[in-house]
Amino acid sequence: MKWIGRRQSDNMEDRRGVSGGKVALGGGLIGIIILLINVFGGESAQQIAPVLEQLQQGQTTEQTTQELSPADKEMGEFCATILADTEDVWKKVFEENGLTYENPKMVLFTSNVNTGCGSATSASGPFYCPADKKVYMDLAFFEELKSRFGAEGGDFAIAYVIAHEVGHHVQNLLGISTRMRQMQQGKSEAEANKLSVDLELQADFYAGLWTHYNQQINQMLEPGDIEEALSAANAVGDDAIQSKMQGHVEPDSFTHGTSEQRMYWFNRGFKSGDIKQGDTFK
């Protein structure tokens, strides 16, 4: 994609090259909590925050720094450019609908990171923390996406994932994440998982919508870019991951949607350019 020379966001924090950090006593409890917060949204994050503060007391801090390579620095510039593109697009979309957009921040990290939702490792994959309104990404995820799950890779695959996580920020601002959590109350596990799928598919739709607008504004697409995004969406479908990891699929346990669903909703956002067509909860 065409990204060099465009504006870079000031809302990115690059923590790569800093290893270590707070290590929670008691294993991965906070890492589990962060995944729950990621699913259940903003109000839950506020409720759980005091618990996290207590858990983080007594953690040990151990950090080392390492100089980034030229390739790593260029990747950071790329990510800052994509984040700036999401800022421009969502400001425009919100203004068209009589709303005001609040920019999120994005943190690049290596191995582990401390967040407003607690400590997490790269095993969590890219995620959005509603408590501090930040997107967190360990870029090593994309190498695993290629080597382990068969995605094509490419710069637009990274752009798609950033746009998807920013889509969760949009949902948080619009109150959709909170409403989803409320809808999950009293539901069976399978029904609650279905609502989680709806939330994730809408974030895919928003990633496609961002692509539509960004192409209009910046003419940034090159041949093969959409295919890179669709390949990434295909690779992270619940059915594809379960088939790869355990040899069979369990539809009732899906939380992000099938490969086909994820590709469909990205394409729908990209082709329509209409935010009103993104109600995946119907």
XYZ file of N, CA and C in Angstrom:
846
model
N 0.837 -1.186 0.000
C 0.000 0.000 0.000
C 0.881 1.249 0.000
N 0.296 2.363 -0.455
C 1.041 3.612 -0.558
C 0.940 4.368 0.772
N 2.003 4.358 1.535
C 1.932 4.989 2.845
C 3.066 5.979 3.114
N 4.174 5.860 2.425
C 5.343 6.698 2.703
C 5.035 8.157 2.370
N 5.400 9.041 3.290
C 5.210 10.468 3.081
C 3.912 11.019 3.629
N 3.049 10.147 4.152
C 1.794 10.618 4.716
C 1.967 10.926 6.201
N 0.966 11.593 6.769
C 1.030 12.005 8.175
C 1.139 10.800 9.098
N 1.945 10.942 10.144
C 2.054 9.920 11.183
C 1.402 10.432 12.464
N 0.731 9.554 13.157
C 0.022 9.937 14.369
C 0.990 10.210 15.521
N 0.611 11.181 16.352
C 1.348 11.436 17.591
C 0.821 10.586 18.742
N -0.188 9.770 18.462
C -0.845 8.994 19.515
C -0.336 7.562 19.588
N 0.908 7.346 19.166
C 1.494 6.010 19.239
C 2.683 6.004 20.188
N 2.751 4.974 20.991
C 3.853 4.782 21.934
C 4.580 3.496 21.567
N 5.854 3.605 21.277
C 6.639 2.447 20.857
C 7.441 1.917 22.030
N 7.015 0.807 22.599
C 7.718 0.186 23.726
C 8.547 -1.014 23.277
N 8.678 -1.222 21.986
C 9.527 -2.310 21.511
C 10.974 -2.026 21.903
N 11.726 -3.060 22.078
C 13.091 -2.896 22.540
C 13.193 -2.797 24.040
N 12.027 -2.710 24.705
C 11.994 -2.731 26.169
C 11.435 -4.074 26.583
N 12.260 -4.916 27.135
C 11.817 -6.241 27.561
C 11.668 -6.255 29.067
N 10.889 -7.210 29.524
C 10.635 -7.300 30.965
C 9.407 -6.502 31.315
N 9.434 -5.843 32.483
C 8.266 -5.110 32.963
C 7.710 -5.775 34.189
N 6.529 -5.370 34.586
C 5.925 -5.947 35.776
C 5.498 -7.381 35.517
N 5.877 -8.239 36.411
C 5.516 -9.645 36.319
C 4.584 -9.962 37.482
N 3.376 -10.348 37.165
C 2.383 -10.537 38.218
C 2.683 -11.782 39.034
N 2.561 -11.659 40.330
C 2.629 -12.822 41.192
C 1.366 -13.627 40.971
N 1.473 -14.952 41.036
C 0.280 -15.766 40.855
C 0.020 -16.131 39.417
N 1.025 -16.029 38.533
C 0.885 -16.525 37.178
C 0.118 -15.595 36.279
N -0.724 -16.165 35.395
C -1.354 -15.390 34.328
C -2.744 -14.905 34.643
N -3.067 -14.693 35.915
C -4.421 -14.286 36.278
C -4.816 -12.985 35.606
N -3.921 -11.979 35.632
C -4.250 -10.693 35.037
C -4.384 -10.837 33.523
N -3.575 -11.705 32.921
C -3.707 -11.939 31.494
C -5.066 -12.496 31.128
N -5.617 -13.349 32.004
C -6.958 -13.879 31.779
C -7.992 -12.774 31.917
N -7.824 -11.928 32.941
C -8.778 -10.847 33.172
C -8.807 -9.899 31.985
N -7.654 -9.622 31.386
C -7.628 -8.674 30.273
C -8.443 -9.190 29.094
N -8.435 -10.511 28.895
C -9.230 -11.072 27.823
C -10.716 -10.921 28.115
N -11.109 -11.080 29.385
C -12.500 -10.886 29.762
C -12.926 -9.439 29.540
N -12.058 -8.510 29.905
C -12.363 -7.093 29.707
C -12.512 -6.802 28.223
N -11.647 -7.404 27.415
C -11.683 -7.160 25.979
C -13.017 -7.584 25.387
N -13.622 -8.646 25.967
C -14.908 -9.132 25.494
C -16.059 -8.321 26.046
N -16.020 -8.005 27.340
C -17.199 -7.457 27.997
C -17.258 -5.942 28.023
N -16.215 -5.236 27.636
C -16.360 -3.820 27.358
C -16.059 -2.876 28.494
N -16.369 -1.609 28.225
C -15.901 -0.498 29.028
C -16.339 -0.504 30.467
N -17.638 -0.724 30.752
C -18.101 -0.645 32.140
C -17.452 -1.721 32.990
N -17.300 -2.908 32.418
C -16.637 -3.977 33.164
C -15.203 -3.607 33.481
N -14.558 -2.925 32.532
C -13.173 -2.507 32.768
C -13.101 -1.590 33.973
N -14.058 -0.663 34.093
C -14.057 0.260 35.221
C -14.320 -0.475 36.526
N -15.176 -1.493 36.479
C -15.485 -2.253 37.686
C -14.310 -3.113 38.139
N -13.570 -3.642 37.155
C -12.478 -4.556 37.483
C -11.203 -3.806 37.823
N -11.095 -2.540 37.389
C -9.853 -1.780 37.585
C -9.357 -1.782 39.024
N -10.226 -1.568 40.047
C -9.716 -1.588 41.423
C -9.127 -2.941 41.815
N -9.724 -4.018 41.274
C -9.194 -5.352 41.564
C -7.811 -5.507 40.951
N -7.654 -5.002 39.720
C -6.356 -5.088 39.064
C -5.288 -4.323 39.832
N -5.668 -3.168 40.378
C -4.701 -2.388 41.143
C -4.190 -3.179 42.334
N -5.090 -3.897 43.001
C -4.678 -4.707 44.147
C -3.778 -5.857 43.704
N -4.154 -6.481 42.556
C -3.357 -7.599 42.070
C -1.961 -7.157 41.653
N -1.868 -5.921 41.119
C -0.588 -5.457 40.625
C 0.337 -4.979 41.729
N -0.206 -4.789 42.939
C 0.657 -4.468 44.064
C 1.512 -5.689 44.377
N 2.751 -5.492 44.586
C 3.631 -6.622 44.867
C 4.253 -7.228 43.628
N 3.945 -6.648 42.443
C 4.598 -7.122 41.249
C 6.051 -6.633 41.220
N 6.870 -7.382 40.543
C 8.274 -7.005 40.435
C 8.518 -6.362 39.078
N 9.464 -5.450 39.019
C 9.783 -4.743 37.781
C 11.197 -5.068 37.361
N 11.321 -5.458 36.107
C 12.636 -5.849 35.594
C 12.662 -5.504 34.114
N 13.436 -4.505 33.694
C 13.412 -4.053 32.318
C 14.820 -3.923 31.739
N 14.921 -4.254 30.456
C 16.134 -4.002 29.700
C 15.733 -3.353 28.384
N 16.631 -2.572 27.796
C 16.330 -1.896 26.537
C 17.280 -2.363 25.452
N 16.795 -2.310 24.213
C 17.598 -2.742 23.076
C 17.279 -1.825 21.902
N 18.297 -1.401 21.163
C 18.114 -0.498 20.029
C 17.320 -1.186 18.920
N 16.350 -0.460 18.339
C 15.562 -1.005 17.249
C 16.374 -0.985 15.958
N 16.155 -1.986 15.129
C 16.818 -2.033 13.826
C 16.146 -1.048 12.875
N 16.811 -0.690 11.768
C 16.176 0.193 10.780
C 14.838 -0.350 10.284
N 14.747 -1.676 10.099
C 13.487 -2.279 9.652
C 12.400 -2.116 10.711
N 12.777 -2.279 11.975
C 11.812 -2.095 13.065
C 11.329 -0.655 13.125
N 12.261 0.290 12.924
C 11.880 1.702 12.953
C 10.936 2.033 11.805
N 11.199 1.466 10.642
C 10.311 1.706 9.497
C 8.927 1.133 9.768
N 8.870 -0.039 10.402
C 7.578 -0.633 10.735
C 6.822 0.253 11.718
N 7.536 0.852 12.651
C 6.891 1.775 13.577
C 6.309 2.978 12.854
N 7.029 3.493 11.865
C 6.540 4.619 11.073
C 5.293 4.211 10.283
N 5.309 2.993 9.759
C 4.140 2.481 9.032
C 2.914 2.422 9.936
N 3.088 1.859 11.131
C 1.970 1.733 12.065
C 1.440 3.110 12.473
N 2.352 4.069 12.671
C 1.932 5.424 13.034
C 1.149 6.074 11.899
N 1.498 5.734 10.655
C 0.777 6.264 9.495
C -0.625 5.667 9.423
N -0.731 4.364 9.633
C -2.053 3.723 9.598
C -2.932 4.268 10.715
N -2.362 4.459 11.892
C -3.142 5.018 13.001
C -3.641 6.415 12.638
N -2.782 7.221 12.003
C -3.207 8.553 11.567
C -4.342 8.460 10.559
N -4.276 7.479 9.663
C -5.349 7.286 8.688
C -6.670 6.963 9.380
N -6.616 6.126 10.427
C -7.861 5.805 11.145
C -8.408 7.057 11.830
N -7.529 7.903 12.328
C -7.970 9.141 12.974
C -8.721 10.027 11.973
N -8.147 10.179 10.784
C -8.747 11.036 9.760
C -10.107 10.486 9.312
N -10.156 9.168 9.082
C -11.391 8.567 8.580
C -12.497 8.623 9.621
N -12.205 8.220 10.849
C -13.264 8.155 11.855
C -13.703 9.541 12.304
N -12.812 10.512 12.256
C -13.240 11.885 12.510
C -14.269 12.301 11.471
N -14.016 11.963 10.212
C -14.929 12.302 9.124
C -16.261 11.570 9.279
N -16.213 10.269 9.557
C -17.441 9.477 9.687
C -18.279 9.971 10.865
N -17.640 10.225 11.989
C -18.364 10.717 13.160
C -18.993 12.076 12.865
N -18.239 12.979 12.227
C -18.784 14.304 11.921
C -19.980 14.196 10.981
N -19.937 13.278 10.033
C -21.057 13.080 9.110
C -22.308 12.609 9.840
N -22.127 12.032 11.016
C -23.262 11.532 11.796
C -23.517 12.375 13.043
N -22.979 13.597 13.061
C -23.237 14.523 14.156
C -22.569 14.156 15.458
N -21.439 13.442 15.389
C -20.733 12.979 16.585
C -19.306 13.508 16.592
N -18.662 13.410 17.736
C -17.267 13.824 17.879
C -16.408 12.607 18.178
N -15.383 12.417 17.392
C -14.510 11.254 17.560
C -13.375 11.562 18.514
N -13.080 10.621 19.388
C -11.956 10.718 20.322
C -10.868 9.736 19.884
N -9.701 10.251 19.544
C -8.622 9.389 19.056
C -8.173 8.410 20.137
N -7.973 7.134 19.768
C -7.340 6.204 20.703
C -5.832 6.358 20.629
N -5.129 5.685 21.494
C -3.677 5.583 21.406
C -3.326 4.150 21.044
N -2.143 3.960 20.493
C -1.681 2.623 20.152
C -0.298 2.401 20.742
N -0.087 1.229 21.312
C 1.174 0.859 21.934
C 1.756 -0.343 21.192
N 2.967 -0.206 20.694
C 3.709 -1.336 20.141
C 4.593 -1.899 21.245
N 4.585 -3.216 21.397
C 5.378 -3.812 22.470
C 5.987 -5.125 22.009
N 6.885 -5.627 22.810
C 7.521 -6.918 22.558
C 7.326 -7.814 23.769
N 6.765 -8.973 23.547
C 6.636 -10.048 24.554
C 5.568 -9.778 25.615
N 5.690 -8.682 26.385
C 4.686 -8.419 27.416
C 4.519 -6.923 27.589
N 3.383 -6.548 28.205
C 3.061 -5.132 28.318
C 2.126 -4.920 29.500
N 2.249 -3.754 30.129
C 1.329 -3.350 31.185
C 0.300 -2.381 30.598
N -0.966 -2.613 30.887
C -2.045 -1.836 30.299
C -3.009 -1.383 31.380
N -3.969 -0.563 30.986
C -5.020 -0.163 31.905
C -5.918 -1.313 32.296
N -5.814 -2.405 31.575
C -6.591 -3.614 31.874
C -5.741 -4.682 32.559
N -4.492 -4.347 32.922
C -3.613 -5.312 33.562
C -2.458 -5.689 32.658
N -1.737 -6.729 33.033
C -0.581 -7.188 32.264
C -1.023 -8.187 31.208
N -0.346 -8.168 30.078
C -0.654 -9.105 28.999
C 0.637 -9.507 28.309
N 0.586 -10.616 27.589
C 1.723 -11.081 26.810
C 1.334 -11.096 25.336
N 2.325 -11.344 24.496
C 2.065 -11.400 23.060
C 1.119 -12.542 22.707
N 0.965 -13.525 23.604
C 0.042 -14.631 23.345
C -1.397 -14.160 23.237
N -1.688 -12.981 23.790
C -3.044 -12.437 23.690
C -3.371 -11.972 22.282
N -2.341 -11.790 21.437
C -2.573 -11.214 20.130
C -2.878 -9.730 20.247
N -3.089 -9.038 19.132
C -3.474 -7.629 19.190
C -4.797 -7.477 19.935
N -4.927 -6.438 20.746
C -6.173 -6.252 21.494
C -6.381 -4.784 21.819
N -7.601 -4.470 22.164
C -7.986 -3.116 22.565
C -8.391 -3.158 24.032
N -7.863 -2.229 24.816
C -8.208 -2.129 26.232
C -9.140 -0.933 26.416
N -10.412 -1.157 26.767
C -11.340 -0.033 26.931
C -11.030 0.830 28.146
N -10.319 0.283 29.134
C -10.041 1.049 30.353
C -9.132 2.243 30.074
N -8.142 2.076 29.177
C -7.248 3.194 28.843
C -7.404 3.658 27.391
N -8.350 3.020 26.678
C -8.651 3.387 25.287
C -7.401 3.328 24.409
N -6.681 2.202 24.549
C -5.468 1.996 23.762
C -5.520 0.662 23.029
N -4.940 0.643 21.840
C -4.728 -0.579 21.069
C -3.311 -1.061 21.352
N -3.169 -2.349 21.641
C -1.859 -2.938 21.955
C -1.505 -3.985 20.897
N -0.268 -3.895 20.391
C 0.163 -4.804 19.334
C 1.608 -5.230 19.508
N 1.815 -6.549 19.518
C 3.153 -7.109 19.364
C 3.251 -7.538 17.908
N 4.117 -6.882 17.137
C 4.154 -7.104 15.700
C 4.649 -8.493 15.322
N 5.194 -9.237 16.274
C 5.583 -10.624 16.002
C 4.361 -11.471 15.663
N 3.184 -11.005 16.050
C 1.931 -11.706 15.749
C 1.792 -11.958 14.255
N 2.227 -11.026 13.432
C 2.000 -11.139 11.997
C 2.894 -12.191 11.356
N 4.061 -12.411 11.934
C 4.915 -13.491 11.451
C 4.271 -14.841 11.773
N 3.678 -14.936 12.965
C 2.984 -16.167 13.339
C 1.757 -16.378 12.470
N 1.093 -15.292 12.111
C -0.078 -15.387 11.249
C 0.287 -16.035 9.917
N 1.481 -15.727 9.432
C 1.939 -16.326 8.173
C 2.435 -17.754 8.381
N 3.353 -17.919 9.329
C 4.026 -19.203 9.476
C 3.134 -20.278 10.070
N 2.227 -19.891 10.963
C 1.433 -20.885 11.681
C 0.034 -21.043 11.114
N -0.535 -19.938 10.601
C -1.928 -19.994 10.171
C -2.122 -19.738 8.681
N -1.038 -19.561 7.950
C -1.113 -19.571 6.498
C -1.580 -18.300 5.833
N -1.556 -17.163 6.532
C -1.944 -15.905 5.903
C -0.860 -15.453 4.920
N -1.258 -14.664 3.930
C -0.298 -14.189 2.937
C 0.718 -13.217 3.532
N 0.317 -12.472 4.550
C 1.187 -11.435 5.091
C 1.052 -10.169 4.264
N 2.027 -9.279 4.367
C 1.987 -8.021 3.636
C 1.574 -6.866 4.524
N 1.893 -5.648 4.078
C 1.633 -4.490 4.926
C 0.153 -4.233 5.138
N -0.685 -4.562 4.149
C -2.105 -4.272 4.336
C -2.772 -5.254 5.295
N -2.189 -6.424 5.482
C -2.688 -7.330 6.521
C -2.536 -6.678 7.890
N -1.402 -5.998 8.101
C -1.181 -5.284 9.363
C -2.164 -4.125 9.485
N -2.367 -3.407 8.374
C -3.311 -2.291 8.384
C -4.713 -2.767 8.742
N -5.114 -3.920 8.204
C -6.437 -4.483 8.510
C -6.583 -4.762 10.003
N -5.570 -5.356 10.609
C -5.657 -5.691 12.029
C -5.718 -4.417 12.880
N -4.906 -3.420 12.544
C -4.971 -2.151 13.278
C -6.368 -1.552 13.151
N -6.908 -1.549 11.926
C -8.235 -0.982 11.699
C -9.307 -1.765 12.452
N -9.148 -3.084 12.559
C -10.089 -3.904 13.320
C -10.072 -3.518 14.793
N -8.879 -3.379 15.370
C -8.785 -3.033 16.791
C -9.303 -1.617 17.043
N -9.027 -0.690 16.126
C -9.596 0.651 16.252
C -11.120 0.570 16.139
N -11.624 -0.404 15.375
C -13.064 -0.629 15.304
C -13.656 -0.932 16.667
N -12.912 -1.642 17.509
C -13.386 -1.892 18.880
C -13.435 -0.591 19.678
N -12.501 0.309 19.395
C -12.537 1.620 20.044
C -13.799 2.376 19.626
N -14.125 2.309 18.351
C -15.352 2.946 17.863
C -16.570 2.366 18.580
N -16.603 1.056 18.715
C -17.712 0.415 19.435
C -17.788 0.886 20.880
N -16.632 1.068 21.489
C -16.596 1.545 22.869
C -17.156 2.967 22.961
N -16.756 3.831 22.023
C -17.244 5.208 22.022
C -18.754 5.273 21.793
N -19.256 4.395 20.941
C -20.677 4.409 20.598
C -21.540 3.665 21.610
N -20.921 3.031 22.601
C -21.673 2.290 23.614
C -22.106 0.916 23.168
N -21.639 0.459 22.009
C -22.049 -0.846 21.486
C -21.486 -1.971 22.345
N -20.242 -1.841 22.787
C -19.617 -2.887 23.611
C -20.386 -3.063 24.914
N -20.789 -1.962 25.526
C -21.534 -2.035 26.786
C -22.893 -2.683 26.569
N -23.569 -2.314 25.486
C -24.882 -2.915 25.203
C -24.749 -4.409 24.945
N -23.668 -4.808 24.252
C -23.448 -6.226 24.012
C -23.288 -6.980 25.322
N -22.518 -6.388 26.252
C -22.323 -7.044 27.549
C -23.657 -7.198 28.284
N -24.481 -6.169 28.210
C -25.785 -6.241 28.857
C -26.661 -7.321 28.223
N -26.579 -7.460 26.917
C -27.343 -8.481 26.208
C -26.881 -9.884 26.581
N -25.604 -10.015 26.956
C -25.074 -11.328 27.319
C -25.569 -11.819 28.675
N -26.009 -10.907 29.510
C -26.439 -11.287 30.855
C -27.640 -12.232 30.790
N -27.530 -13.327 31.516
C -28.609 -14.298 31.562
C -28.636 -15.260 30.401
N -27.724 -15.111 29.459
C -27.686 -15.985 28.296
C -26.840 -17.220 28.581
N -27.069 -18.259 27.812
C -26.220 -19.445 27.880
C -24.851 -19.103 27.309
N -23.875 -19.971 27.537
C -22.533 -19.714 27.018
C -22.543 -19.601 25.505
N -23.302 -20.495 24.840
C -23.362 -20.463 23.378
C -23.998 -19.167 22.891
N -25.049 -18.713 23.561
C -25.717 -17.471 23.164
C -24.816 -16.260 23.411
N -24.104 -16.286 24.553
C -23.181 -15.190 24.853
C -22.043 -15.149 23.840
N -21.547 -16.315 23.439
C -20.495 -16.379 22.430
C -20.978 -15.814 21.098
N -22.241 -16.082 20.757
C -22.797 -15.564 19.508
C -22.767 -14.036 19.500
N -23.072 -13.411 20.623
C -23.029 -11.954 20.709
C -21.597 -11.438 20.589
N -20.649 -12.193 21.153
C -19.242 -11.829 21.008
C -18.824 -11.891 19.547
N -19.299 -12.909 18.824
C -19.028 -13.012 17.390
C -19.569 -11.785 16.660
N -20.807 -11.386 17.002
C -21.409 -10.218 16.358
C -20.543 -8.971 16.553
N -19.993 -8.823 17.760
C -19.147 -7.667 18.054
C -17.883 -7.690 17.202
N -17.260 -8.855 17.088
C -16.027 -8.978 16.316
C -16.278 -8.765 14.826
N -17.378 -9.296 14.327
C -17.684 -9.121 12.906
C -17.957 -7.658 12.584
N -18.561 -6.945 13.525
C -18.778 -5.522 13.298
C -17.441 -4.776 13.236
N -16.470 -5.176 14.063
C -15.138 -4.571 13.991
C -14.486 -4.864 12.643
N -14.756 -6.046 12.071
C -14.272 -6.341 10.720
C -14.955 -5.433 9.695
N -16.269 -5.228 9.866
C -16.995 -4.309 8.985
C -16.394 -2.914 9.060
N -16.096 -2.463 10.283
C -15.503 -1.139 10.453
C -14.128 -1.059 9.794
N -13.368 -2.156 9.819
C -12.072 -2.178 9.128
C -12.267 -2.020 7.629
N -13.296 -2.671 7.092
C -13.602 -2.510 5.676
C -14.081 -1.109 5.355
N -14.898 -0.547 6.238
C -15.386 0.821 6.060
C -14.222 1.806 6.052
N -13.289 1.609 6.989
C -12.089 2.457 7.017
C -11.330 2.370 5.697
N -11.196 1.157 5.155
C -10.491 0.977 3.893
C -11.185 1.744 2.773
N -12.507 1.686 2.743
C -13.289 2.401 1.728
C -13.002 3.903 1.781
N -13.113 4.485 2.965
C -12.899 5.921 3.122
C -11.450 6.301 2.865
N -10.523 5.494 3.367
C -9.105 5.824 3.225
C -8.677 5.782 1.767
N -9.275 4.874 1.004
C -8.978 4.832 -0.425
C -9.468 6.108 -1.108
N -10.635 6.598 -0.680
C -11.156 7.835 -1.256
C -10.257 9.029 -0.909
N -9.792 9.063 0.332
C -9.006 10.208 0.805
C -7.573 10.160 0.304
N -6.943 8.991 0.404
C -5.503 8.887 0.162
C -5.112 8.095 -1.087
N -6.088 7.408 -1.711
C -5.764 6.560 -2.862
C -4.599 5.633 -2.530
N -4.734 4.930 -1.381
C -3.579 4.214 -0.844
C -3.487 2.757 -1.283
N -4.541 2.219 -1.906
C -4.528 0.795 -2.237
C -3.647 0.500 -3.445
N -2.977 -0.647 -3.368
C -2.208 -1.181 -4.481
C -2.732 -2.573 -4.801
N -2.438 -3.104 -5.998
C -2.902 -4.458 -6.331
C -2.477 -5.469 -5.270
N -3.423 -6.269 -4.844
C -3.137 -7.312 -3.862
C -3.432 -6.915 -2.431
N -3.681 -5.630 -2.162
C -3.896 -5.191 -0.776
C -5.159 -5.810 -0.172
N -6.264 -5.762 -0.897
C -7.510 -6.323 -0.368
C -7.357 -7.823 -0.153
N -6.650 -8.467 -1.050
C -6.415 -9.909 -0.896
C -5.606 -10.194 0.374
N -4.658 -9.320 0.700
C -3.888 -9.489 1.937
C -4.792 -9.390 3.160
N -5.711 -8.419 3.143
C -6.637 -8.268 4.268
C -7.552 -9.478 4.384
N -8.076 -9.933 3.263
C -8.979 -11.080 3.283
C -8.251 -12.352 3.709
N -6.992 -12.484 3.315
C -6.202 -13.640 3.729
C -6.006 -13.638 5.240
N -5.746 -12.452 5.808
C -5.602 -12.356 7.261
C -6.926 -12.666 7.952
N -8.032 -12.119 7.422
C -9.350 -12.394 8.005
C -9.679 -13.879 7.940
N -9.319 -14.513 6.843
C -9.535 -15.943 6.688
C -8.724 -16.737 7.707
N -7.480 -16.314 7.933
C -6.580 -17.054 8.825
C -7.019 -16.985 10.274
N -7.686 -15.880 10.678
C -8.057 -15.724 12.083
C -9.516 -16.085 12.346
N -10.182 -16.737 11.387
C -11.520 -17.251 11.644
C -11.478 -18.335 12.707
N -12.503 -18.396 13.544
C -12.527 -19.411 14.610
C -12.417 -20.821 14.053
N -13.117 -21.085 12.945
C -13.074 -22.432 12.380
C -11.684 -22.778 11.866
N -11.009 -21.803 11.255
C -9.655 -22.057 10.752
C -8.684 -22.308 11.899
N -8.780 -21.498 12.951
C -7.874 -21.653 14.089
C -8.131 -22.963 14.813
N -9.403 -23.289 15.067
C -9.707 -24.531 15.773
C -9.293 -25.749 14.957
N -9.530 -25.702 13.655
C -9.134 -26.818 12.801
C -7.624 -27.015 12.830
N -6.887 -25.905 12.825
C -5.425 -25.975 12.840
C -4.900 -26.444 14.197
N -5.509 -25.967 15.281
C -4.986 -26.220 16.620
C -5.460 -27.541 17.213
N -6.737 -27.916 16.926
C -7.279 -29.110 17.583
C -7.871 -30.138 16.626
N -7.825 -29.852 15.333
C -8.258 -30.845 14.347
C -9.747 -30.922 14.127
N -10.537 -30.147 14.845
C -11.983 -30.119 14.649
C -12.513 -28.774 15.114
N -13.756 -28.464 14.746
C -14.341 -27.170 15.111
C -15.520 -27.377 16.046
N -15.729 -26.398 16.924
C -16.837 -26.406 17.872
C -17.579 -25.075 17.737
N -18.586 -25.019 16.874
C -19.259 -23.744 16.569
C -19.795 -23.010 17.791
N -20.266 -23.731 18.797
C -20.823 -23.055 19.974
C -19.759 -22.296 20.761
N -18.490 -22.622 20.530
C -17.418 -21.947 21.257
C -16.816 -20.793 20.459
N -17.318 -20.551 19.245
C -16.791 -19.452 18.436
C -17.029 -18.119 19.146
N -16.013 -17.257 19.127
C -16.142 -15.928 19.728
C -15.811 -14.809 18.746
N -15.242 -15.143 17.573
C -14.834 -14.120 16.614
C -15.468 -14.295 15.236
N -16.057 -15.434 14.969
C -16.672 -15.666 13.672
C -15.846 -16.570 12.786
N -16.506 -17.172 11.804
C -15.814 -18.056 10.876
C -15.001 -17.233 9.882
N -14.128 -17.906 9.176
C -13.342 -17.232 8.140
C -14.260 -16.588 7.106
N -15.285 -17.317 6.690
C -16.216 -16.794 5.687
C -16.926 -15.538 6.201
N -17.374 -15.567 7.459
C -18.059 -14.411 8.031
C -17.140 -13.198 8.115
N -15.924 -13.414 8.531
C -14.995 -12.300 8.721
C -14.654 -11.651 7.380
N -14.448 -12.468 6.359
C -14.187 -11.918 5.035
C -15.411 -11.194 4.489
N -16.603 -11.763 4.714
C -17.837 -11.153 4.213
C -18.040 -9.758 4.796
N -17.885 -9.618 6.123
C -18.180 -8.338 6.753
C -17.118 -7.297 6.433
N -15.870 -7.706 6.277
C -14.860 -6.751 5.820
C -15.229 -6.237 4.433
N -15.566 -7.155 3.547
C -15.934 -6.778 2.183
C -17.176 -5.891 2.152
N -18.122 -6.181 3.024
C -19.351 -5.387 3.051
C -19.044 -3.938 3.441
N -18.191 -3.768 4.440
C -17.797 -2.419 4.825
C -17.034 -1.722 3.719
N -16.134 -2.440 3.064
C -15.303 -1.856 2.009
C -16.138 -1.451 0.804
N -17.056 -2.306 0.396
C -17.816 -2.046 -0.826
C -18.946 -1.039 -0.605
N -19.549 -1.052 0.589
C -20.694 -0.171 0.828
C -20.267 1.237 1.247
N -19.248 1.342 2.095
C -18.871 2.644 2.630
C -19.970 3.281 3.456
N -20.898 2.466 3.958
C -22.073 2.966 4.678
C -22.110 2.361 6.071
N -21.867 3.173 7.093
C -21.804 2.666 8.461
C -23.126 2.049 8.902
N -24.225 2.463 8.277
C -25.540 1.956 8.661
C -25.746 0.507 8.240
N -24.871 -0.008 7.382
C -24.988 -1.409 6.938
C -24.172 -2.363 7.808
N -23.680 -1.862 8.938
C -22.803 -2.667 9.777
C -23.455 -3.223 11.023
N -24.785 -3.387 11.026
C -25.444 -3.949 12.208
C -25.371 -5.461 12.155
N -24.294 -6.005 12.689
C -24.101 -7.463 12.683
C -24.960 -8.163 13.732
N -25.615 -7.400 14.609
C -26.416 -7.992 15.677
C -27.819 -8.386 15.212
N -28.212 -7.982 13.988
C -29.529 -8.342 13.483
C -29.618 -9.846 13.294
